[in-house]
Short mmCIF file of C-alpha atoms and ligand atoms in Angstrom, two decimals:
data_model
loop_
_atom_site.label_atom_id
_atom_site.label_comp_id
_atom_site.label_asym_id
_atom_site.label_seq_id
_atom_site.Cartn_x
_atom_site.Cartn_y
_atom_site.Cartn_z
CA MET A 934 24.72 -3.35 3.01
CA ARG A 935 23.83 -0.43 0.76
CA ILE A 936 24.92 -0.02 -2.75
CA THR A 937 26.14 3.10 -3.91
CA SER A 938 24.67 5.28 -6.53
CA LEU A 939 28.14 4.90 -8.66
CA TRP A 940 28.72 1.66 -10.44
CA GLU A 941 32.77 1.99 -11.38
CA VAL A 942 33.21 -0.97 -13.68
CA PHE A 943 37.36 -1.00 -14.00
CA TYR A 944 38.71 -3.38 -16.75
CA LEU A 945 41.24 -6.00 -15.95
CA GLY A 946 43.86 -4.75 -18.03
CA GLY A 947 43.87 -1.54 -16.14
CA LYS A 948 44.28 0.88 -19.18
CA MET A 949 40.62 1.69 -19.81
CA VAL A 950 38.52 2.64 -16.83
CA THR A 951 35.03 3.04 -17.64
CA THR A 952 32.54 4.47 -14.95
CA PHE A 953 28.87 4.40 -15.26
CA THR A 954 27.15 6.89 -13.65
CA VAL A 955 23.50 8.78 -13.16
CA ASP A 956 22.65 10.07 -16.51
CA GLU A 957 22.60 13.98 -16.28
CA GLU A 958 19.09 14.49 -17.37
CA PHE A 959 17.78 11.98 -14.90
CA LYS A 960 19.63 13.75 -12.21
CA LYS A 961 18.55 16.95 -12.94
CA ILE A 962 14.93 16.00 -12.84
CA VAL A 963 15.31 13.71 -9.68
CA ASP A 964 17.10 16.95 -8.08
CA ALA A 965 14.51 19.21 -8.89
CA LEU A 966 11.76 16.54 -7.82
CA GLU A 967 13.59 16.81 -4.28
CA LYS A 968 13.24 20.52 -3.89
CA ASN A 969 10.04 20.69 -5.64
CA ASN A 970 8.03 17.95 -5.36
CA VAL A 971 6.71 18.04 -8.64
CA ALA A 972 7.95 17.53 -12.25
CA THR A 973 5.75 17.65 -15.54
CA PRO A 974 4.55 14.65 -17.04
CA GLU A 975 7.44 14.43 -19.60
CA ASP A 976 9.93 14.14 -16.28
CA TYR A 977 7.71 11.53 -14.96
CA LEU A 978 8.21 9.77 -18.25
CA TYR A 979 11.59 10.31 -18.81
CA ILE A 980 12.26 8.71 -15.64
CA LEU A 981 10.18 5.42 -16.01
CA ASN A 982 11.90 5.12 -19.46
CA ASN A 983 15.23 5.31 -18.13
CA ILE A 984 15.41 2.96 -15.30
CA THR A 985 19.44 1.63 -15.29
CA THR A 986 20.61 0.51 -12.27
CA GLU A 987 22.31 3.31 -11.85
CA ASN A 988 19.81 6.20 -11.99
CA ARG A 989 17.31 3.95 -10.00
CA GLN A 990 19.59 3.20 -6.92
CA TYR A 991 20.04 7.35 -7.42
CA LEU A 992 16.46 7.64 -7.41
CA SER A 993 15.94 5.09 -4.14
CA ASN A 994 18.94 7.10 -2.38
CA VAL A 995 17.05 10.86 -2.87
CA ALA A 996 13.87 9.10 -1.89
CA SER A 997 14.91 7.29 1.07
CA SER A 998 16.49 10.97 2.06
CA MET A 999 13.08 12.30 1.80
CA LYS A 1000 12.01 9.91 4.01
CA GLU A 1001 14.14 9.97 6.99
CA LYS A 1002 13.75 13.80 6.60
CA TYR A 1003 10.33 13.84 7.70
CA TYR A 1004 10.22 10.10 9.91
CA GLY A 1005 13.97 9.62 10.74
CA LYS A 1006 14.95 6.16 10.21
CA ASP A 1007 11.22 5.18 11.92
CA VAL A 1008 8.95 2.41 10.12
CA TYR A 1009 5.42 2.35 11.33
CA ILE A 1010 3.64 -1.06 12.04
CA ARG A 1011 -0.10 -2.13 11.27
CA GLY A 1012 -1.73 -5.15 12.06
CA ILE A 1013 -4.17 -6.19 9.23
CA VAL A 1014 -7.28 -8.46 9.97
CA GLU A 1015 -8.45 -9.52 7.03
CA PHE A 1016 -12.44 -10.33 8.42
CA SER A 1017 -14.38 -11.56 4.91
CA ASN A 1018 -13.72 -12.67 1.61
CA TYR A 1019 -17.40 -12.62 0.58
CA CYS A 1020 -17.48 -9.71 -2.00
CA LYS A 1021 -19.97 -8.11 -4.09
CA GLN A 1022 -17.61 -6.76 -6.54
CA ASN A 1023 -16.10 -8.79 -9.56
CA CYS A 1024 -12.49 -6.73 -9.74
CA LEU A 1025 -11.65 -8.61 -13.02
CA TYR A 1026 -7.45 -8.97 -11.59
CA CYS A 1027 -8.97 -10.40 -7.83
CA GLY A 1028 -8.65 -13.65 -6.39
CA ILE A 1029 -11.71 -13.11 -4.44
CA ARG A 1030 -14.01 -11.72 -6.75
CA LYS A 1031 -17.87 -12.37 -6.71
CA ASP A 1032 -17.94 -14.55 -10.16
CA ASN A 1033 -15.12 -16.96 -8.14
CA LYS A 1034 -17.04 -20.12 -7.44
CA ASN A 1035 -13.67 -21.72 -6.53
CA VAL A 1036 -13.22 -19.36 -3.19
CA ASN A 1037 -13.82 -21.18 -0.16
CA ARG A 1038 -15.87 -18.15 1.65
CA TYR A 1039 -15.23 -16.65 5.28
CA ARG A 1040 -16.30 -13.98 7.47
CA LEU A 1041 -15.26 -13.66 10.81
CA THR A 1042 -17.69 -13.21 13.73
CA HIS A 1043 -17.86 -9.77 16.25
CA GLN A 1044 -15.96 -11.73 18.75
CA GLU A 1045 -12.96 -13.02 16.40
CA ILE A 1046 -12.65 -9.45 15.12
CA ILE A 1047 -12.44 -8.19 18.46
CA ASP A 1048 -9.93 -11.09 19.75
CA ALA A 1049 -7.60 -10.59 16.91
CA CYS A 1050 -7.05 -7.35 17.63
CA LYS A 1051 -6.41 -7.95 21.64
CA LYS A 1052 -3.97 -10.48 20.52
CA GLY A 1053 -2.39 -7.86 18.22
CA TYR A 1054 -2.68 -5.12 20.97
CA ASN A 1055 -0.54 -7.91 23.38
CA LEU A 1056 2.11 -8.09 20.61
CA GLY A 1057 2.33 -3.90 20.45
CA TYR A 1058 0.34 -3.18 17.41
CA ARG A 1059 -1.24 0.07 18.03
CA THR A 1060 -2.67 0.28 14.82
CA PHE A 1061 -5.49 -2.08 13.20
CA VAL A 1062 -6.50 -2.14 9.61
CA LEU A 1063 -9.87 -3.99 9.04
CA GLN A 1064 -10.45 -4.88 5.56
CA SER A 1065 -12.56 -7.58 3.55
CA GLY A 1066 -14.17 -7.64 0.53
CA GLU A 1067 -17.49 -6.07 0.07
CA ASP A 1068 -19.48 -8.22 2.11
CA PRO A 1069 -23.30 -6.79 2.74
CA TYR A 1070 -23.40 -8.96 5.79
CA PHE A 1071 -21.27 -6.45 7.45
CA THR A 1072 -24.30 -3.94 7.64
CA ASP A 1073 -23.21 -0.04 9.41
CA ASP A 1074 -24.91 -1.29 12.37
CA ARG A 1075 -22.46 -4.26 12.41
CA MET A 1076 -19.04 -2.25 11.67
CA ILE A 1077 -20.07 0.37 14.17
CA ALA A 1078 -20.69 -2.14 16.89
CA ILE A 1079 -17.29 -3.50 16.10
CA ILE A 1080 -15.60 0.01 15.53
CA LYS A 1081 -17.33 0.90 18.76
CA GLU A 1082 -15.78 -1.88 20.57
CA ILE A 1083 -12.01 -1.42 19.60
CA ARG A 1084 -12.40 2.30 20.88
CA ASN A 1085 -14.04 1.62 24.15
CA LEU A 1086 -11.28 -0.70 24.55
CA TYR A 1087 -7.83 1.11 23.57
CA ASP A 1088 -8.14 4.37 23.48
CA ASP A 1089 -4.20 4.36 22.00
CA VAL A 1090 -5.39 2.56 18.72
CA ALA A 1091 -5.65 4.01 15.35
CA ILE A 1092 -8.24 2.01 13.95
CA THR A 1093 -8.33 1.78 9.87
CA LEU A 1094 -10.81 0.68 7.45
CA SER A 1095 -10.31 -0.47 4.18
CA LEU A 1096 -14.09 -1.80 3.10
CA GLY A 1097 -14.30 -0.50 -0.40
CA GLU A 1098 -16.73 2.35 -1.75
CA LYS A 1099 -19.80 2.67 0.81
CA SER A 1100 -22.03 6.02 1.35
CA LYS A 1101 -21.01 9.54 2.40
CA ASP A 1102 -23.07 8.68 5.30
CA SER A 1103 -21.64 5.25 6.59
CA TYR A 1104 -18.36 6.66 6.21
CA ARG A 1105 -19.25 9.73 8.55
CA LYS A 1106 -21.15 6.79 11.08
CA TYR A 1107 -17.69 4.92 10.91
CA PHE A 1108 -15.47 7.89 11.92
CA LYS A 1109 -17.91 9.05 14.42
CA ALA A 1110 -17.80 5.42 16.13
CA GLY A 1111 -13.95 6.16 16.23
CA ALA A 1112 -12.59 4.99 13.00
CA ASN A 1113 -9.27 7.38 12.32
CA ARG A 1114 -8.29 6.38 8.67
CA TYR A 1115 -9.53 4.62 5.28
CA LEU A 1116 -7.96 2.78 2.85
CA LEU A 1117 -8.91 2.80 -0.67
CA ARG A 1118 -7.09 2.48 -3.60
CA HIS A 1119 -8.12 4.34 -6.77
CA GLU A 1120 -6.50 1.26 -8.90
CA THR A 1121 -5.79 3.58 -11.74
CA ALA A 1122 -6.11 6.64 -13.05
CA ASN A 1123 -6.92 6.15 -15.97
CA ARG A 1124 -10.77 5.81 -16.56
CA GLU A 1125 -10.46 3.27 -19.27
CA LEU A 1126 -8.57 1.48 -17.71
CA TYR A 1127 -10.10 1.17 -14.67
CA SER A 1128 -13.33 0.52 -16.29
CA SER A 1129 -11.56 -2.31 -18.06
CA LEU A 1130 -10.92 -3.73 -14.47
CA HIS A 1131 -13.89 -3.12 -12.48
CA GLU A 1132 -16.76 -4.21 -13.82
CA ASN A 1133 -19.84 -2.02 -13.14
CA MET A 1134 -17.71 0.50 -11.41
CA THR A 1135 -16.20 4.18 -12.50
CA PHE A 1136 -13.29 5.71 -11.60
CA GLN A 1137 -15.62 8.93 -10.96
CA SER A 1138 -17.17 7.36 -8.15
CA ARG A 1139 -13.90 5.86 -6.59
CA LYS A 1140 -12.78 9.48 -6.70
CA ASN A 1141 -16.29 10.73 -5.23
CA CYS A 1142 -15.58 8.26 -2.14
CA LEU A 1143 -11.73 9.53 -1.55
CA GLN A 1144 -13.44 12.79 -1.34
CA ASP A 1145 -16.14 12.46 1.06
CA LEU A 1146 -13.26 10.51 3.35
CA ARG A 1147 -11.04 13.33 3.09
CA GLU A 1148 -13.92 15.96 3.66
CA ILE A 1149 -14.97 13.97 6.74
CA GLY A 1150 -11.85 14.16 8.20
CA TYR A 1151 -10.05 10.41 7.72
CA GLN A 1152 -6.46 9.81 7.42
CA VAL A 1153 -6.86 8.73 3.60
CA GLY A 1154 -5.02 6.39 1.57
CA ALA A 1155 -5.34 5.81 -2.07
CA GLY A 1156 -2.73 3.95 -4.33
CA PHE A 1157 -2.44 1.34 -7.11
CA MET A 1158 -1.04 -1.69 -9.06
CA VAL A 1159 2.22 -1.36 -10.93
CA GLY A 1160 1.68 -3.66 -14.16
CA SER A 1161 -2.03 -4.10 -14.36
CA PRO A 1162 -3.18 -6.02 -17.69
CA GLY A 1163 -3.63 -3.25 -20.02
CA GLN A 1164 -1.55 -0.40 -18.24
CA ASN A 1165 1.41 1.37 -19.89
CA LYS A 1166 3.81 3.89 -18.49
CA ARG A 1167 1.73 6.87 -19.11
CA ASP A 1168 -0.95 5.80 -16.83
CA LEU A 1169 1.37 5.19 -14.46
CA VAL A 1170 2.47 9.30 -14.58
CA ASP A 1171 -1.54 9.98 -14.80
CA ASP A 1172 -1.64 7.89 -11.07
CA LEU A 1173 1.58 10.72 -9.86
CA LEU A 1174 -0.92 13.32 -11.35
CA PHE A 1175 -3.73 11.81 -9.96
CA LEU A 1176 -1.96 11.53 -6.09
CA LYS A 1177 -0.43 15.07 -6.41
CA GLU A 1178 -3.59 16.73 -6.78
CA LEU A 1179 -5.52 14.23 -4.13
CA GLU A 1180 -2.43 14.61 -1.61
CA PRO A 1181 -3.65 11.36 0.27
CA HIS A 1182 -2.01 10.65 3.95
CA MET A 1183 -1.37 6.93 2.38
CA VAL A 1184 -0.44 5.44 -0.66
CA GLY A 1185 -0.60 1.49 -1.05
CA ILE A 1186 1.33 0.51 -4.34
CA GLY A 1187 2.02 -2.83 -5.59
CA PRO A 1188 3.12 -5.18 -8.43
CA TYR A 1189 -0.40 -6.81 -10.03
CA LEU A 1190 0.10 -10.57 -9.47
CA THR A 1191 -2.02 -12.92 -11.48
CA HIS A 1192 -4.96 -15.50 -10.13
CA GLU A 1193 -5.70 -18.54 -11.80
CA GLN A 1194 -9.43 -18.20 -11.15
CA THR A 1195 -10.06 -14.97 -12.49
CA PRO A 1196 -10.44 -13.61 -16.03
CA LEU A 1197 -6.92 -12.33 -16.60
CA LYS A 1198 -5.35 -15.37 -15.98
CA GLY A 1199 -2.01 -15.61 -18.49
CA ALA A 1200 -1.19 -12.19 -17.80
CA SER A 1201 2.00 -11.45 -16.38
CA ASN A 1202 2.91 -10.17 -13.18
CA GLY A 1203 3.83 -6.31 -12.64
CA SER A 1204 7.62 -5.84 -12.37
CA LEU A 1205 9.48 -5.40 -8.67
CA ILE A 1206 11.79 -2.78 -10.04
CA ASP A 1207 8.77 -0.62 -11.65
CA THR A 1208 6.92 -0.74 -8.66
CA LEU A 1209 10.09 0.49 -6.65
CA VAL A 1210 10.47 2.89 -8.91
CA MET A 1211 7.03 4.05 -7.98
CA LEU A 1212 7.53 3.98 -4.23
CA SER A 1213 10.23 6.64 -4.84
CA LEU A 1214 8.70 8.69 -6.98
CA VAL A 1215 5.40 9.05 -4.74
CA ARG A 1216 7.44 9.85 -1.61
CA LEU A 1217 9.53 12.60 -3.51
CA ILE A 1218 6.08 14.06 -4.91
CA LEU A 1219 4.23 13.89 -1.43
CA PRO A 1220 7.28 13.96 1.47
CA LYS A 1221 5.18 13.23 4.55
CA VAL A 1222 3.03 10.24 2.64
CA LEU A 1223 2.66 6.99 5.05
CA LEU A 1224 4.05 4.46 2.40
CA PRO A 1225 3.77 1.00 3.18
CA ALA A 1226 6.29 -2.10 1.93
CA THR A 1227 3.10 -4.21 0.71
CA THR A 1228 2.76 -7.76 1.08
CA ALA A 1229 2.66 -7.94 -2.85
CA VAL A 1230 5.97 -6.46 -2.94
CA GLY A 1231 6.99 -9.59 -0.52
CA THR A 1232 5.36 -11.82 -2.67
CA ILE A 1233 7.12 -10.87 -5.86
CA ASP A 1234 10.52 -10.93 -4.35
CA ASP A 1235 11.94 -12.60 -0.78
CA TYR A 1236 13.20 -9.28 -0.33
CA GLY A 1237 11.10 -6.80 -2.35
CA ARG A 1238 10.17 -5.66 1.46
CA GLU A 1239 13.23 -4.60 2.05
CA GLN A 1240 14.11 -3.07 -1.04
CA ALA A 1241 10.98 -0.98 -0.70
CA LEU A 1242 12.08 -0.05 2.58
CA LEU A 1243 15.30 1.51 0.66
CA ALA A 1244 13.52 3.18 -1.69
CA GLY A 1245 11.57 5.43 0.07
CA CYS A 1246 8.58 3.32 2.68
CA ASN A 1247 7.89 3.26 6.32
CA VAL A 1248 5.01 0.93 6.67
CA VAL A 1249 4.98 -2.36 7.40
CA MET A 1250 1.58 -4.23 7.37
CA PRO A 1251 1.73 -7.76 9.00
CA ASN A 1252 -1.07 -9.71 9.49
CA ILE A 1253 -3.12 -10.56 12.28
CA SER A 1254 -5.84 -12.75 11.16
CA PRO A 1255 -6.76 -15.74 12.41
CA MET A 1256 -4.47 -18.82 11.39
CA GLU A 1257 -7.72 -20.97 9.69
CA VAL A 1258 -8.49 -17.67 7.13
CA ARG A 1259 -5.22 -16.47 6.40
CA LYS A 1260 -5.01 -19.00 3.06
CA LYS A 1261 -8.40 -17.80 2.02
CA TYR A 1262 -7.91 -14.11 1.32
CA GLU A 1263 -6.11 -14.94 -1.63
CA LEU A 1264 -6.33 -12.00 -3.73
CA TYR A 1265 -3.45 -13.20 -5.74
CA GLU A 1266 -1.42 -16.16 -5.75
CA ASN A 1267 1.47 -17.27 -3.12
CA LYS A 1268 0.64 -14.83 -1.11
CA ILE A 1269 3.26 -14.69 1.31
CA CYS A 1270 2.50 -15.40 5.44
CA VAL A 1271 -0.58 -17.16 5.10
CA ASP A 1272 1.17 -20.20 7.43
CA ASP A 1273 3.03 -17.88 9.99
CA GLN A 1274 1.49 -16.85 13.15
CA PRO A 1275 0.84 -13.26 14.29
CA GLU A 1276 4.21 -13.98 16.70
CA HIS A 1277 6.21 -14.97 14.00
CA CYS A 1278 5.19 -12.48 11.66
CA ARG A 1279 5.59 -9.24 14.34
CA PHE A 1280 9.50 -10.59 14.78
CA CYS A 1281 10.23 -11.43 11.33
CA ILE A 1282 9.19 -8.36 10.29
CA GLU A 1283 11.40 -6.83 12.63
CA GLY A 1284 13.97 -8.34 11.88
CA ARG A 1285 13.52 -7.27 8.12
CA VAL A 1286 13.14 -3.48 8.93
CA LYS A 1287 16.39 -3.58 11.34
CA ARG A 1288 18.34 -5.30 8.72
CA THR A 1289 17.56 -2.26 6.47
CA GLY A 1290 18.98 -0.14 8.95
CA ASN A 1291 15.66 1.27 10.26
CA ARG A 1292 13.83 0.62 13.43
CA LEU A 1293 9.99 0.23 13.94
CA ASN A 1294 8.21 2.74 15.49
CA MET A 1295 5.48 0.71 17.70
CA SER A 1296 3.34 3.82 17.92
CA ARG A 1297 -0.01 4.58 16.57
CA GLY A 1298 1.96 6.16 13.25
CA ASP A 1299 -0.21 8.95 12.10
CA TYR A 1300 0.60 11.12 9.08
CA ILE A 1301 3.01 13.62 10.77
CA ASP A 1302 0.55 16.59 10.47
CA PHE A 1303 -2.17 14.35 12.44
CA MET A 1304 0.47 13.67 15.11
CA ASN A 1305 -0.58 15.36 18.80
CA LEU A 1306 -3.78 16.77 17.55
N1 SAH B 794 -12.38 -4.10 -0.99
C1 SAH B 794 -11.35 -3.50 -0.60
C2 SAH B 794 -10.09 -4.17 -0.33
C3 SAH B 794 -9.70 -4.49 -1.83
S1 SAH B 794 -8.15 -5.41 -1.75
C4 SAH B 794 -11.36 -1.97 -1.76
O1 SAH B 794 -11.89 -2.26 -2.41
O2 SAH B 794 -10.85 -1.61 -1.01
C5 SAH B 794 -7.11 -4.70 -1.35
C6 SAH B 794 -6.12 -4.35 -2.68
O3 SAH B 794 -5.36 -5.23 -2.84
C7 SAH B 794 -6.81 -3.96 -3.87
O4 SAH B 794 -7.05 -2.44 -3.44
C8 SAH B 794 -6.16 -4.18 -4.73
O5 SAH B 794 -4.97 -3.02 -5.38
C9 SAH B 794 -4.99 -5.41 -4.52
N2 SAH B 794 -5.28 -6.47 -5.16
C10 SAH B 794 -6.47 -7.09 -5.47
N3 SAH B 794 -6.20 -7.86 -6.51
C11 SAH B 794 -4.83 -8.20 -6.73
C12 SAH B 794 -3.89 -8.87 -7.24
N4 SAH B 794 -4.35 -9.65 -8.52
N5 SAH B 794 -2.78 -8.00 -7.44
C13 SAH B 794 -2.43 -7.23 -7.03
N6 SAH B 794 -3.18 -6.82 -5.96
C14 SAH B 794 -4.69 -7.19 -5.66
#
């Protein structure tokens, strides 16, 4: 069921009819965004400061039509294999950070990773996302062997990597071995906030990695968390400006979610509404972007992913990791689907997509300019 953008409230007496509509300024900005795909920082801020139900619904509908203009009703599916929770980094928000001594660490073997992909392939997946902490065990040689084997097995799949920061040389070798896409969220475009959330890491280095990936020829994914501790609306505007300049092919956005075993425990979760608004804005500034309804959105609300799909998203990424390890890849608490078999996730997600009026597209689902290359 779709909610309309106008919300009419009729007083019972019938004398007074109050109609709440989208505010004029808000509508003007969204309509201009639809046309030009860019707005001023002040306009973005106006949107973020004026989120009423009606305004948000309007924004959502415009973003959803924009998605349909390029991708129709199609929603692409990726199978994600979380193959190691070892990490040498210490991101303050992340449950698998190096200093969390309570993590039950695991790494899948080469064969287990291949088997997870085979299982995924048989379920119809044609994109595999290999994600992990920054685990030094997975040297370039080991990663290349995995990528090559997947590529030799299947020439009709996309291989997406999400391994964190590497040298340009490593990125190049993975690309040559057969990887096509790389996800590396920029996390926040505010340098100071970035430094306060990441021990011994800099925004500049993140940015350089994204630039390297793009130069090599990957389809590149950036993205950020909404509501991370210390973030304000102006920072979210900076994320939009940064993304508009970078023009990534994919953008991953989810609410910040707390984890008891991190230094940021006690900070509250990001908001679903703010996340949905940011998703819609990203759809409008980067119309062709591949935009996942992320697991974090599904974690903060049972129907978060459906709402994200109605707000301009066009990708879903169910987990295809083996059951034994799912719970251990705990970036944040209460992560969904950790007890579900890959078969279950595949069909659960299909139902969710259908109920939004969209349909699953099982093809590789490349960025539109890369299709048929
Ligand atoms: N090591 C890889 C993968 C990181 S995990 C890399 O550096 O890219 C994938 C994403 O999960 C991160 O980019 C981050 O945005 C998100 N994440 C981590 N901890 C989170 C938390 N507590 N709440 C919400 N999202 C989180």
